[in-house]
Structures are given as structure tokens and as C-alpha cells.
């Protein structure tokens, strides 16, 4: 499935350009779209099946960044008629008119293949070279757009000294910004801490960097709720925006200090890595221009009375939980709208997840207001591990006969390459390792209490593009202690004993 969807997402029937003359690929695309509409699939038209698959995946990962069969078919009907003969597609006048009209359709926003800068300039922009039809095109994502716009040639040459930042790549034109950073994404979403860390790491010492990042920040901070509710991937980013806002009210004082802000950036980047990992088969990857919980049973006799619930603490970010609950509700509505049959197991999982997010939001609000959570709310905190484990098990599913998740799915470390630089022949890898344990002194019912819980360990590093890492290889590197170092800025909140 992964290989097939990646193939359909990357193979392009390009529109003609100076670099790619000829109309053969356009004719092929028109014939493909006609065949898709005319073919029968189990009593349905092929186009109906394609639409259902596309609309479902688009809700998870976003709309195609390239032209789709739907775009071509609408334009084909206008130019050639609703049911043209096959040879009509090669009639020069009509075909030329179709190509001219197709060039007026939307252009791709993310460069998903290697293009030399000189080629792009002579063509009037790389968009003219790569425009065309993809059967199941890779998707536009706001974070992908940020990464595309924060590298060469949108960013000028490096103007700093030694040591050079992670993003710097040596080309015939000198040192350029060959790689974006995860921090770029968070800074564009409005995180001041991420912006400060970029300066600290020397990432802002490129010509035009701050101006370009300012454009990205203005673009995404001006977007309303409708924009972020477009699909689940955008909604996830919207949750990360709220995670990096300073809590107000009766939040502990240390949550307004720099180490905590860095811890939140680390958590947001860990979650973003999970997002990129989950959508890697769908989302278009930008290119630089080339120059758990445990339980036990008693051994016999009557079970002892359950102890009172531990009075724990929820990080006081109610808006994060509310946005997650809204995502669950939108997912439920979209699945119903697309006509999928009801699955009681899935419905139960969605219901329980929505309930959990709503309750966590309620607890967080009480903490900020200085109010005491109820006995039931403290019970929710104590049992959150087993609740999440139960939700994620998917013990039965409508059309899957074996268990939905395997033992491998239970492992936390994952890795995803998110950007390719043809100049250095390397990719940017984002990884999550074994969880850290965080300890914080917070006031629980008026008593200063040490609370513990897991948080992300996050890695960002360059890696040879000929050997893009898999989860299995990444986990083996962790087991052997061969993983790259953690980002330097995380030392501010990590225990010195490490």
C-alpha cells in the first residue's frame, strides 16, 4: 500500500515546458482520466471509487498539491465535450487549447522533486516545470509550505561564521540553507521560544531569513478557524499552536520560565514528528533547489479495597484538549458524510477519546481557576495510561480479521525524513526516541507535590538520502546507542546527570 500510494503520488503527467517539450504526457493523462471515469469497479464507476479514496485521505492529510483527475475531467468536458472520441485528444487545436487552459489552473506550492535553479529561472519558475496531473497527488501541508520557503533559493547565502548551523550546505555558489528546521515550523506557527532558539543556533544568519520567516508567521497567524479545520493534519498543527502558549491563571510560576518553554517546544516537535510519520505516504516532501500502563492480579483471597485515586495534575493547557476533542468530532462527521458503514468498535473508541479530551480540558480549566477537581476527575488522571491503551487496541474491526495493531505498533521510537537536499545528497530526519520522565513540583489541593509523567525525546539530524531510515533501523540505532545527540537546547530542561 505504501509503495503504491507513493508511486501514484509522485508520478506526474507533466504539462509541456521548454525543459519538457511535447504533448504526449498530456494525451496520456487525458486517456487515463477517461478510463477512470468509464471503468466499472464492483458495480461503481472508477471515478466514484477514486473520489471516495481521495476525499478520505484528503481529510486526514490535506488536498493534493498537484492537479487531479477531477481537475482534468472538468476541463476536458469544456474543451473536448462530455464524450469525445479518443482521437479528439490528439487534434492539435483542441489539445493546444486544453494545455493553455490547464496552465491557468492552480500551481503546485511545494517542490517535490529535484530542480536546478538555472532551469527554474529560464522557465519562469519551477512551478511551470513540474505542473501536471498526478493520479493520487501528494498533499499540500502548511508545515511543508513553511519548509519549502525557508531554504535556498527563497533564503539567501549564509552570512555568519563558525560554527555553521545544521541547515548549512556547501554548494558551488557558497554556503546556502539546504535544510529547514522543525523550529522553523513552530516559529511560523507563532512560537517565540522557537524563534529564540533559531537565533541561538545561528539559523537566522542567512540573507533574508528573518524577512522570509516574518512572511510565514504573518500568513499563518492571520488564518481563521475554518483554515485549521480543513483537515486533520492542519487541526493537529493547530493543537501544537496552543501547546506553545503560556498558561494563565493559577499555573505554576515555572511554566512562565525559559526551561519550561523549551520543554514545550520539545514536546511540540515530538508530536510534529509523529504527524510527519503518520502522513509520510500522502504529504508532499519539500526539496531544496539544487545548486503505556501496567496492571496486576491478586494471588488469591478477597481483593483488597481499591486505594483512593492519586491526586495527580494535568498540564494546564485546556485549549489543546478542546482542539483535540473538536478533531475527533470532525473525524466522526466526515466518516459519516463519506458513507462508511458504522463500526461499533471504532465509534466506541472515538466516543471514549472525545470524552477523555473533554474531561482533561475541564480539569485543566479548574487548575487554572484554583478549583479542586472531583474524585472522578482524579480517577481519570490516575488511569489515563490504561484508558489510552484500551482506546488504541482496536480489538475488532469491521473488515480486518486479525488484530489491528501489532507488537511493533506499541513501540514509541519512530523516524521520518521530511526534506531532501540534492546538493548534499542528504535528507532531514526527524525522530522520536524512548520517552523522558519529567518531574515537576506543583500545587495539588494546596500542597506542593512532586508529579511525574512521560514526555518526548526528540531528534533532528541529517542523513544520506540513499539510506533513508526506517523505524526498524532507527530502533536498532537506539538499542546500540548509535543515535545522534539530542538538540543542544534541550539541555536547559534535561537533568545534568545525563
GROMACS .gro file of C-alpha atoms in nm:
model
  498
    1UNK     CA    1   0.000   0.000   0.000
    2UNK     CA    2   0.278   0.240   0.095
    3UNK     CA    3   0.473   0.182  -0.226
    4UNK     CA    4   0.161   0.203  -0.444
    5UNK     CA    5   0.033   0.526  -0.290
    6UNK     CA    6   0.379   0.680  -0.306
    7UNK     CA    7   0.401   0.585  -0.676
    8UNK     CA    8   0.060   0.733  -0.757
    9UNK     CA    9   0.152   1.042  -0.554
   10UNK     CA   10   0.483   1.113  -0.728
   11UNK     CA   11   0.445   1.003  -1.091
   12UNK     CA   12   0.349   1.312  -1.293
   13UNK     CA   13   0.199   1.353  -1.639
   14UNK     CA   14   0.358   1.693  -1.694
   15UNK     CA   15   0.230   1.983  -1.897
   16UNK     CA   16   0.474   2.089  -2.173
   17UNK     CA   17   0.751   2.337  -2.095
   18UNK     CA   18   1.078   2.446  -2.252
   19UNK     CA   19   1.250   2.180  -2.044
   20UNK     CA   20   0.991   1.915  -2.136
   21UNK     CA   21   0.851   1.978  -2.486
   22UNK     CA   22   0.587   1.762  -2.650
   23UNK     CA   23   0.225   1.679  -2.571
   24UNK     CA   24   0.247   1.304  -2.523
   25UNK     CA   25   0.212   1.311  -2.144
   26UNK     CA   26  -0.095   1.536  -2.169
   27UNK     CA   27  -0.267   1.289  -2.404
   28UNK     CA   28  -0.175   1.003  -2.170
   29UNK     CA   29  -0.327   1.194  -1.878
   30UNK     CA   30  -0.650   1.259  -2.070
   31UNK     CA   31  -0.680   0.892  -2.165
   32UNK     CA   32  -0.613   0.789  -1.804
   33UNK     CA   33  -0.887   1.019  -1.673
   34UNK     CA   34  -1.133   0.900  -1.937
   35UNK     CA   35  -1.057   0.538  -1.847
   36UNK     CA   36  -1.103   0.616  -1.479
   37UNK     CA   37  -1.448   0.762  -1.543
   38UNK     CA   38  -1.561   0.483  -1.780
   39UNK     CA   39  -1.425   0.180  -1.592
   40UNK     CA   40  -1.651  -0.029  -1.368
   41UNK     CA   41  -1.540  -0.138  -1.020
   42UNK     CA   42  -1.777  -0.376  -0.835
   43UNK     CA   43  -2.085  -0.200  -0.963
   44UNK     CA   44  -1.946   0.152  -0.930
   45UNK     CA   45  -1.769   0.382  -1.171
   46UNK     CA   46  -1.396   0.401  -1.126
   47UNK     CA   47  -1.418   0.775  -1.070
   48UNK     CA   48  -1.660   0.723  -0.781
   49UNK     CA   49  -1.419   0.485  -0.612
   50UNK     CA   50  -1.125   0.719  -0.674
   51UNK     CA   51  -1.322   1.010  -0.529
   52UNK     CA   52  -1.407   0.820  -0.212
   53UNK     CA   53  -1.042   0.718  -0.156
   54UNK     CA   54  -0.916   1.066  -0.236
   55UNK     CA   55  -1.168   1.252  -0.019
   56UNK     CA   56  -1.100   1.020   0.276
   57UNK     CA   57  -0.723   1.059   0.258
   58UNK     CA   58  -0.761   1.433   0.190
   59UNK     CA   59  -0.947   1.472   0.520
   60UNK     CA   60  -0.658   1.308   0.702
   61UNK     CA   61  -0.364   1.466   0.517
   62UNK     CA   62  -0.493   1.754   0.303
   63UNK     CA   63  -0.579   1.820  -0.061
   64UNK     CA   64  -0.347   1.735  -0.349
   65UNK     CA   65  -0.081   1.995  -0.421
   66UNK     CA   66  -0.098   1.894  -0.790
   67UNK     CA   67  -0.378   1.872  -1.046
   68UNK     CA   68  -0.613   1.576  -1.000
   69UNK     CA   69  -0.829   1.365  -1.235
   70UNK     CA   70  -1.123   1.578  -1.122
   71UNK     CA   71  -0.948   1.894  -1.244
   72UNK     CA   72  -0.863   1.736  -1.581
   73UNK     CA   73  -1.207   1.587  -1.637
   74UNK     CA   74  -1.387   1.916  -1.573
   75UNK     CA   75  -1.159   2.098  -1.815
   76UNK     CA   76  -1.171   1.814  -2.069
   77UNK     CA   77  -1.552   1.831  -2.080
   78UNK     CA   78  -1.533   2.204  -2.152
   79UNK     CA   79  -1.270   2.173  -2.427
   80UNK     CA   80  -1.346   1.837  -2.594
   81UNK     CA   81  -1.707   1.780  -2.493
   82UNK     CA   82  -1.861   1.534  -2.247
   83UNK     CA   83  -1.799   1.216  -2.451
   84UNK     CA   84  -1.531   1.284  -2.710
   85UNK     CA   85  -1.390   1.023  -2.941
   86UNK     CA   86  -1.043   0.905  -2.840
   87UNK     CA   87  -0.879   1.068  -3.143
   88UNK     CA   88  -1.020   1.408  -3.037
   89UNK     CA   89  -0.745   1.427  -2.775
   90UNK     CA   90  -0.475   1.447  -3.042
   91UNK     CA   91  -0.645   1.717  -3.252
   92UNK     CA   92  -0.384   1.995  -3.238
   93UNK     CA   93  -0.614   2.294  -3.197
   94UNK     CA   94  -0.821   2.145  -2.914
   95UNK     CA   95  -0.519   1.995  -2.740
   96UNK     CA   96  -0.336   2.328  -2.752
   97UNK     CA   97  -0.644   2.499  -2.605
   98UNK     CA   98  -0.662   2.239  -2.327
   99UNK     CA   99  -0.294   2.290  -2.238
  100UNK     CA  100  -0.333   2.668  -2.230
  101UNK     CA  101  -0.638   2.639  -2.002
  102UNK     CA  102  -0.465   2.379  -1.780
  103UNK     CA  103  -0.176   2.620  -1.727
  104UNK     CA  104  -0.428   2.866  -1.578
  105UNK     CA  105  -0.530   2.616  -1.310
  106UNK     CA  106  -0.369   2.623  -0.967
  107UNK     CA  107   0.008   2.579  -0.945
  108UNK     CA  108   0.188   2.349  -0.700
  109UNK     CA  109   0.310   2.521  -0.384
  110UNK     CA  110   0.572   2.266  -0.278
  111UNK     CA  111   0.865   2.150  -0.493
  112UNK     CA  112   0.857   1.770  -0.464
  113UNK     CA  113   1.142   1.676  -0.698
  114UNK     CA  114   1.496   1.795  -0.780
  115UNK     CA  115   1.510   2.107  -0.999
  116UNK     CA  116   1.824   2.307  -1.086
  117UNK     CA  117   1.796   2.679  -1.015
  118UNK     CA  118   1.901   2.777  -1.369
  119UNK     CA  119   1.623   2.558  -1.513
  120UNK     CA  120   1.365   2.721  -1.290
  121UNK     CA  121   1.475   3.072  -1.386
  122UNK     CA  122   1.469   3.003  -1.758
  123UNK     CA  123   1.121   2.853  -1.730
  124UNK     CA  124   0.982   3.145  -1.529
  125UNK     CA  125   0.962   2.942  -1.207
  126UNK     CA  126   0.989   2.577  -1.106
  127UNK     CA  127   0.609   2.558  -1.095
  128UNK     CA  128   0.594   2.563  -1.478
  129UNK     CA  129   0.834   2.269  -1.499
  130UNK     CA  130   0.657   2.034  -1.258
  131UNK     CA  131   0.290   2.125  -1.322
  132UNK     CA  132   0.073   1.839  -1.437
  133UNK     CA  133  -0.157   1.554  -1.334
  134UNK     CA  134  -0.091   1.304  -1.055
  135UNK     CA  135  -0.339   1.022  -1.011
  136UNK     CA  136  -0.335   1.046  -0.629
  137UNK     CA  137  -0.117   1.354  -0.586
  138UNK     CA  138   0.083   1.416  -0.271
  139UNK     CA  139  -0.082   1.666  -0.041
  140UNK     CA  140  -0.024   2.027   0.048
  141UNK     CA  141   0.053   2.085   0.415
  142UNK     CA  142   0.113   2.417   0.594
  143UNK     CA  143   0.432   2.286   0.757
  144UNK     CA  144   0.560   2.156   0.422
  145UNK     CA  145   0.498   2.501   0.274
  146UNK     CA  146   0.698   2.661   0.555
  147UNK     CA  147   0.990   2.422   0.499
  148UNK     CA  148   0.980   2.488   0.123
  149UNK     CA  149   1.002   2.861   0.181
  150UNK     CA  150   1.279   2.853   0.442
  151UNK     CA  151   1.555   2.704   0.225
  152UNK     CA  152   1.759   2.807  -0.080
  153UNK     CA  153   1.665   2.978  -0.307
  154UNK     CA  154   1.396   3.152  -0.101
  155UNK     CA  155   1.668   3.219   0.159
  156UNK     CA  156   1.995   3.388   0.063
  157UNK     CA  157   2.354   3.282   0.135
  158UNK     CA  158   2.495   3.220   0.481
  159UNK     CA  159   2.643   3.535   0.636
  160UNK     CA  160   2.771   3.406   0.969
  161UNK     CA  161   3.089   3.244   1.088
  162UNK     CA  162   3.184   2.921   1.263
  163UNK     CA  163   3.027   2.704   1.380
  164UNK     CA  164   2.781   2.680   1.095
  165UNK     CA  165   2.425   2.567   1.177
  166UNK     CA  166   2.274   2.228   1.094
  167UNK     CA  167   2.099   2.374   0.789
  168UNK     CA  168   2.416   2.496   0.611
  169UNK     CA  169   2.521   2.316   0.290
  170UNK     CA  170   2.823   2.394   0.073
  171UNK     CA  171   2.738   2.441  -0.297
  172UNK     CA  172   2.928   2.589  -0.594
  173UNK     CA  173   2.759   2.918  -0.503
  174UNK     CA  174   2.884   2.902  -0.142
  175UNK     CA  175   2.713   2.809   0.182
  176UNK     CA  176   2.334   2.805   0.149
  177UNK     CA  177   2.043   2.694   0.365
  178UNK     CA  178   1.992   2.342   0.233
  179UNK     CA  179   1.766   2.224   0.515
  180UNK     CA  180   1.475   2.368   0.711
  181UNK     CA  181   1.437   2.303   1.082
  182UNK     CA  182   1.144   2.178   1.283
  183UNK     CA  183   1.187   2.500   1.478
  184UNK     CA  184   1.103   2.692   1.158
  185UNK     CA  185   0.759   2.533   1.160
  186UNK     CA  186   0.687   2.618   1.523
  187UNK     CA  187   0.821   2.972   1.478
  188UNK     CA  188   0.593   3.020   1.177
  189UNK     CA  189   0.302   2.898   1.390
  190UNK     CA  190   0.380   3.173   1.640
  191UNK     CA  191   0.622   3.025   1.898
  192UNK     CA  192   0.855   3.295   2.029
  193UNK     CA  193   1.064   3.033   2.210
  194UNK     CA  194   1.125   2.855   1.879
  195UNK     CA  195   1.227   3.188   1.725
  196UNK     CA  196   1.474   3.250   2.010
  197UNK     CA  197   1.622   2.901   1.967
  198UNK     CA  198   1.673   2.956   1.594
  199UNK     CA  199   1.874   3.269   1.675
  200UNK     CA  200   2.068   3.080   1.942
  201UNK     CA  201   2.161   2.808   1.692
  202UNK     CA  202   2.275   3.055   1.425
  203UNK     CA  203   1.989   2.968   1.190
  204UNK     CA  204   1.893   3.330   1.136
  205UNK     CA  205   2.234   3.429   0.993
  206UNK     CA  206   2.123   3.391   0.631
  207UNK     CA  207   2.041   3.677   0.398
  208UNK     CA  208   1.668   3.740   0.406
  209UNK     CA  209   1.593   3.476   0.671
  210UNK     CA  210   1.407   3.693   0.919
  211UNK     CA  211   1.206   3.866   0.646
  212UNK     CA  212   1.101   3.531   0.499
  213UNK     CA  213   1.007   3.387   0.836
  214UNK     CA  214   0.810   3.704   0.905
  215UNK     CA  215   0.605   3.633   0.592
  216UNK     CA  216   0.533   3.279   0.711
  217UNK     CA  217   0.432   3.400   1.058
  218UNK     CA  218   0.200   3.663   0.911
  219UNK     CA  219   0.044   3.409   0.676
  220UNK     CA  220  -0.044   3.152   0.941
  221UNK     CA  221  -0.128   3.384   1.228
  222UNK     CA  222  -0.386   3.554   1.005
  223UNK     CA  223  -0.572   3.228   0.931
  224UNK     CA  224  -0.910   3.174   1.094
  225UNK     CA  225  -1.069   2.861   1.239
  226UNK     CA  226  -1.203   2.748   0.900
  227UNK     CA  227  -0.849   2.718   0.764
  228UNK     CA  228  -0.730   2.500   1.053
  229UNK     CA  229  -1.043   2.283   1.039
  230UNK     CA  230  -0.984   2.192   0.673
  231UNK     CA  231  -0.830   1.852   0.755
  232UNK     CA  232  -0.694   1.655   1.049
  233UNK     CA  233  -0.329   1.735   0.972
  234UNK     CA  234  -0.397   2.109   0.990
  235UNK     CA  235  -0.601   2.055   1.304
  236UNK     CA  236  -0.305   1.876   1.461
  237UNK     CA  237  -0.082   2.176   1.386
  238UNK     CA  238  -0.350   2.399   1.538
  239UNK     CA  239  -0.323   2.195   1.860
  240UNK     CA  240   0.054   2.247   1.862
  241UNK     CA  241  -0.004   2.622   1.837
  242UNK     CA  242  -0.198   2.611   2.164
  243UNK     CA  243   0.067   2.391   2.328
  244UNK     CA  244   0.323   2.671   2.295
  245UNK     CA  245   0.109   2.942   2.451
  246UNK     CA  246   0.192   3.036   2.811
  247UNK     CA  247  -0.081   2.920   3.051
  248UNK     CA  248  -0.258   3.189   3.250
  249UNK     CA  249  -0.434   3.192   3.585
  250UNK     CA  250  -0.315   2.969   3.870
  251UNK     CA  251  -0.047   2.789   3.666
  252UNK     CA  252   0.285   2.721   3.846
  253UNK     CA  253   0.532   3.008   3.814
  254UNK     CA  254   0.799   2.792   3.649
  255UNK     CA  255   0.570   2.746   3.346
  256UNK     CA  256   0.643   3.108   3.251
  257UNK     CA  257   1.021   3.048   3.257
  258UNK     CA  258   1.258   2.956   2.974
  259UNK     CA  259   1.328   2.588   3.063
  260UNK     CA  260   0.957   2.506   3.059
  261UNK     CA  261   0.910   2.691   2.731
  262UNK     CA  262   1.186   2.478   2.579
  263UNK     CA  263   1.027   2.164   2.720
  264UNK     CA  264   0.702   2.261   2.546
  265UNK     CA  265   0.884   2.322   2.216
  266UNK     CA  266   1.045   1.978   2.254
  267UNK     CA  267   0.702   1.823   2.315
  268UNK     CA  268   0.552   2.003   2.016
  269UNK     CA  269   0.837   1.888   1.790
  270UNK     CA  270   0.798   1.530   1.912
  271UNK     CA  271   0.427   1.543   1.830
  272UNK     CA  272   0.502   1.706   1.492
  273UNK     CA  273   0.740   1.419   1.417
  274UNK     CA  274   0.453   1.177   1.483
  275UNK     CA  275   0.238   1.378   1.241
  276UNK     CA  276   0.500   1.364   0.966
  277UNK     CA  277   0.548   0.992   1.026
  278UNK     CA  278   0.174   0.924   1.003
  279UNK     CA  279   0.125   1.125   0.682
  280UNK     CA  280   0.453   1.049   0.504
  281UNK     CA  281   0.284   0.841   0.234
  282UNK     CA  282   0.046   1.127   0.149
  283UNK     CA  283   0.217   1.461   0.219
  284UNK     CA  284   0.448   1.611  -0.041
  285UNK     CA  285   0.805   1.637   0.086
  286UNK     CA  286   0.978   1.966   0.001
  287UNK     CA  287   1.311   1.972  -0.184
  288UNK     CA  288   1.581   2.238  -0.170
  289UNK     CA  289   1.658   2.399  -0.506
  290UNK     CA  290   1.968   2.228  -0.646
  291UNK     CA  291   2.269   2.424  -0.700
  292UNK     CA  292   0.188   0.281   2.835
  293UNK     CA  293   0.029   0.137   3.162
  294UNK     CA  294   0.052  -0.197   3.359
  295UNK     CA  295  -0.191  -0.398   3.578
  296UNK     CA  296  -0.160  -0.700   3.811
  297UNK     CA  297  -0.395  -0.957   3.962
  298UNK     CA  298  -0.404  -1.066   4.325
  299UNK     CA  299  -0.270  -1.414   4.409
  300UNK     CA  300  -0.577  -1.529   4.598
  301UNK     CA  301  -0.829  -1.438   4.862
  302UNK     CA  302  -1.061  -1.142   4.856
  303UNK     CA  303  -0.943  -0.844   4.658
  304UNK     CA  304  -0.827  -0.558   4.875
  305UNK     CA  305  -1.034  -0.242   4.864
  306UNK     CA  306  -0.913  -0.006   4.594
  307UNK     CA  307  -0.699   0.277   4.728
  308UNK     CA  308  -0.822   0.632   4.681
  309UNK     CA  309  -0.714   0.779   4.349
  310UNK     CA  310  -0.381   0.953   4.337
  311UNK     CA  311  -0.430   1.328   4.322
  312UNK     CA  312  -0.236   1.396   4.004
  313UNK     CA  313  -0.202   1.701   3.781
  314UNK     CA  314  -0.281   1.779   3.418
  315UNK     CA  315  -0.065   2.028   3.230
  316UNK     CA  316  -0.292   2.336   3.231
  317UNK     CA  317  -0.346   2.379   2.857
  318UNK     CA  318  -0.724   2.338   2.818
  319UNK     CA  319  -0.725   2.476   2.463
  320UNK     CA  320  -0.505   2.186   2.346
  321UNK     CA  321  -0.755   1.930   2.478
  322UNK     CA  322  -1.054   2.121   2.340
  323UNK     CA  323  -0.899   2.134   1.993
  324UNK     CA  324  -0.826   1.760   2.010
  325UNK     CA  325  -1.188   1.692   2.104
  326UNK     CA  326  -1.301   1.904   1.809
  327UNK     CA  327  -1.077   1.699   1.578
  328UNK     CA  328  -1.242   1.378   1.698
  329UNK     CA  329  -1.586   1.520   1.630
  330UNK     CA  330  -1.489   1.633   1.281
  331UNK     CA  331  -1.347   1.289   1.206
  332UNK     CA  332  -1.672   1.123   1.313
  333UNK     CA  333  -1.881   1.359   1.099
  334UNK     CA  334  -1.661   1.321   0.791
  335UNK     CA  335  -1.664   0.939   0.805
  336UNK     CA  336  -2.043   0.951   0.823
  337UNK     CA  337  -2.061   1.203   0.537
  338UNK     CA  338  -1.843   0.984   0.314
  339UNK     CA  339  -2.083   0.692   0.363
  340UNK     CA  340  -1.867   0.447   0.554
  341UNK     CA  341  -2.064   0.177   0.739
  342UNK     CA  342  -2.093   0.217   1.115
  343UNK     CA  343  -1.837   0.021   1.314
  344UNK     CA  344  -1.926  -0.007   1.681
  345UNK     CA  345  -1.564  -0.063   1.786
  346UNK     CA  346  -1.445   0.249   1.607
  347UNK     CA  347  -1.743   0.451   1.732
  348UNK     CA  348  -1.667   0.340   2.087
  349UNK     CA  349  -1.303   0.444   2.056
  350UNK     CA  350  -1.399   0.785   1.916
  351UNK     CA  351  -1.656   0.835   2.191
  352UNK     CA  352  -1.407   0.748   2.465
  353UNK     CA  353  -1.134   0.967   2.316
  354UNK     CA  354  -1.373   1.263   2.288
  355UNK     CA  355  -1.485   1.210   2.649
  356UNK     CA  356  -1.125   1.189   2.770
  357UNK     CA  357  -1.018   1.510   2.593
  358UNK     CA  358  -1.324   1.696   2.725
  359UNK     CA  359  -1.256   1.580   3.081
  360UNK     CA  360  -0.887   1.675   3.063
  361UNK     CA  361  -0.989   2.019   2.938
  362UNK     CA  362  -1.229   2.052   3.233
  363UNK     CA  363  -0.955   1.954   3.482
  364UNK     CA  364  -0.708   2.197   3.326
  365UNK     CA  365  -0.960   2.481   3.348
  366UNK     CA  366  -1.019   2.407   3.717
  367UNK     CA  367  -0.647   2.407   3.787
  368UNK     CA  368  -0.607   2.749   3.622
  369UNK     CA  369  -0.903   2.880   3.823
  370UNK     CA  370  -0.763   2.745   4.151
  371UNK     CA  371  -1.052   2.498   4.188
  372UNK     CA  372  -1.027   2.140   4.316
  373UNK     CA  373  -1.101   1.856   4.068
  374UNK     CA  374  -1.362   1.599   4.165
  375UNK     CA  375  -1.294   1.243   4.285
  376UNK     CA  376  -1.391   1.114   3.938
  377UNK     CA  377  -1.155   1.359   3.768
  378UNK     CA  378  -0.863   1.248   3.984
  379UNK     CA  379  -0.954   0.890   3.892
  380UNK     CA  380  -0.928   0.987   3.524
  381UNK     CA  381  -0.575   1.118   3.579
  382UNK     CA  382  -0.465   0.805   3.763
  383UNK     CA  383  -0.599   0.569   3.497
  384UNK     CA  384  -0.511   0.764   3.184
  385UNK     CA  385  -0.248   0.507   3.079
  386UNK     CA  386  -0.488   0.214   3.078
  387UNK     CA  387  -0.757   0.430   2.913
  388UNK     CA  388  -0.529   0.522   2.623
  389UNK     CA  389  -0.413   0.162   2.590
  390UNK     CA  390  -0.772   0.042   2.566
  391UNK     CA  391  -0.861   0.305   2.306
  392UNK     CA  392  -0.565   0.215   2.086
  393UNK     CA  393  -0.608  -0.163   2.088
  394UNK     CA  394  -0.882  -0.185   1.818
  395UNK     CA  395  -0.957  -0.542   1.926
  396UNK     CA  396  -1.210  -0.590   1.645
  397UNK     CA  397  -1.270  -0.402   1.325
  398UNK     CA  398  -1.531  -0.428   1.054
  399UNK     CA  399  -1.319  -0.565   0.767
  400UNK     CA  400  -0.994  -0.668   0.940
  401UNK     CA  401  -0.984  -1.025   1.066
  402UNK     CA  402  -0.655  -1.014   1.255
  403UNK     CA  403  -0.576  -0.775   1.537
  404UNK     CA  404  -0.548  -0.423   1.401
  405UNK     CA  405  -0.224  -0.332   1.580
  406UNK     CA  406   0.089  -0.546   1.605
  407UNK     CA  407   0.360  -0.559   1.871
  408UNK     CA  408   0.572  -0.325   1.656
  409UNK     CA  409   0.299  -0.060   1.672
  410UNK     CA  410   0.331  -0.049   2.051
  411UNK     CA  411   0.690   0.081   2.033
  412UNK     CA  412   0.733   0.455   2.070
  413UNK     CA  413   1.052   0.533   1.869
  414UNK     CA  414   0.976   0.637   1.510
  415UNK     CA  415   1.162   0.833   1.243
  416UNK     CA  416   1.059   1.021   0.928
  417UNK     CA  417   1.256   1.206   0.663
  418UNK     CA  418   1.083   1.539   0.596
  419UNK     CA  419   1.307   1.723   0.349
  420UNK     CA  420   1.552   1.636   0.071
  421UNK     CA  421   1.857   1.840  -0.032
  422UNK     CA  422   2.003   1.729  -0.368
  423UNK     CA  423   2.312   1.947  -0.313
  424UNK     CA  424   2.440   1.746  -0.017
  425UNK     CA  425   2.260   1.425  -0.116
  426UNK     CA  426   2.112   1.418   0.233
  427UNK     CA  427   1.769   1.424   0.393
  428UNK     CA  428   1.649   1.581   0.718
  429UNK     CA  429   1.538   1.312   0.961
  430UNK     CA  430   1.300   1.381   1.249
  431UNK     CA  431   1.297   1.116   1.520
  432UNK     CA  432   1.127   1.029   1.846
  433UNK     CA  433   1.322   0.809   2.088
  434UNK     CA  434   1.244   0.650   2.421
  435UNK     CA  435   1.033   0.876   2.642
  436UNK     CA  436   1.185   1.101   2.904
  437UNK     CA  437   1.035   1.122   3.250
  438UNK     CA  438   0.954   1.472   3.362
  439UNK     CA  439   0.935   1.572   3.729
  440UNK     CA  440   0.764   1.892   3.838
  441UNK     CA  441   0.667   2.040   4.174
  442UNK     CA  442   0.311   2.169   4.151
  443UNK     CA  443   0.038   2.262   4.396
  444UNK     CA  444  -0.222   1.986   4.432
  445UNK     CA  445  -0.508   2.079   4.668
  446UNK     CA  446  -0.286   2.342   4.824
  447UNK     CA  447   0.005   2.104   4.887
  448UNK     CA  448   0.332   2.122   4.695
  449UNK     CA  449   0.354   1.782   4.527
  450UNK     CA  450   0.612   1.616   4.303
  451UNK     CA  451   0.437   1.491   3.989
  452UNK     CA  452   0.597   1.268   3.727
  453UNK     CA  453   0.498   1.167   3.374
  454UNK     CA  454   0.640   1.087   3.031
  455UNK     CA  455   0.740   1.338   2.767
  456UNK     CA  456   0.904   1.316   2.425
  457UNK     CA  457   1.269   1.273   2.343
  458UNK     CA  458   1.321   1.445   2.007
  459UNK     CA  459   1.600   1.418   1.750
  460UNK     CA  460   1.673   1.614   1.431
  461UNK     CA  461   1.968   1.526   1.209
  462UNK     CA  462   2.093   1.495   0.852
  463UNK     CA  463   2.128   1.152   0.690
  464UNK     CA  464   2.235   1.016   0.347
  465UNK     CA  465   1.940   1.023   0.107
  466UNK     CA  466   2.040   0.682  -0.037
  467UNK     CA  467   1.970   0.530   0.308
  468UNK     CA  468   1.651   0.694   0.436
  469UNK     CA  469   1.590   0.549   0.781
  470UNK     CA  470   1.310   0.307   0.865
  471UNK     CA  471   1.156   0.273   1.211
  472UNK     CA  472   1.328  -0.064   1.249
  473UNK     CA  473   1.674   0.073   1.170
  474UNK     CA  474   1.618   0.373   1.395
  475UNK     CA  475   1.519   0.147   1.685
  476UNK     CA  476   1.829  -0.065   1.629
  477UNK     CA  477   2.042   0.252   1.641
  478UNK     CA  478   1.882   0.343   1.974
  479UNK     CA  479   1.940  -0.006   2.114
  480UNK     CA  480   2.308   0.012   2.012
  481UNK     CA  481   2.349   0.365   2.146
  482UNK     CA  482   2.435   0.493   1.796
  483UNK     CA  483   2.171   0.766   1.776
  484UNK     CA  484   2.283   1.127   1.711
  485UNK     CA  485   2.298   1.368   2.006
  486UNK     CA  486   1.987   1.540   2.131
  487UNK     CA  487   1.947   1.907   2.033
  488UNK     CA  488   2.177   2.123   2.245
  489UNK     CA  489   1.895   2.349   2.354
  490UNK     CA  490   1.718   2.061   2.534
  491UNK     CA  491   1.998   2.060   2.796
  492UNK     CA  492   1.819   2.355   2.957
  493UNK     CA  493   1.543   2.126   3.092
  494UNK     CA  494   1.720   1.787   3.100
  495UNK     CA  495   1.881   1.655   3.418
  496UNK     CA  496   2.252   1.736   3.429
  497UNK     CA  497   2.332   1.377   3.530
  498UNK     CA  498   2.275   1.271   3.167
   0.00000   0.00000   0.00000
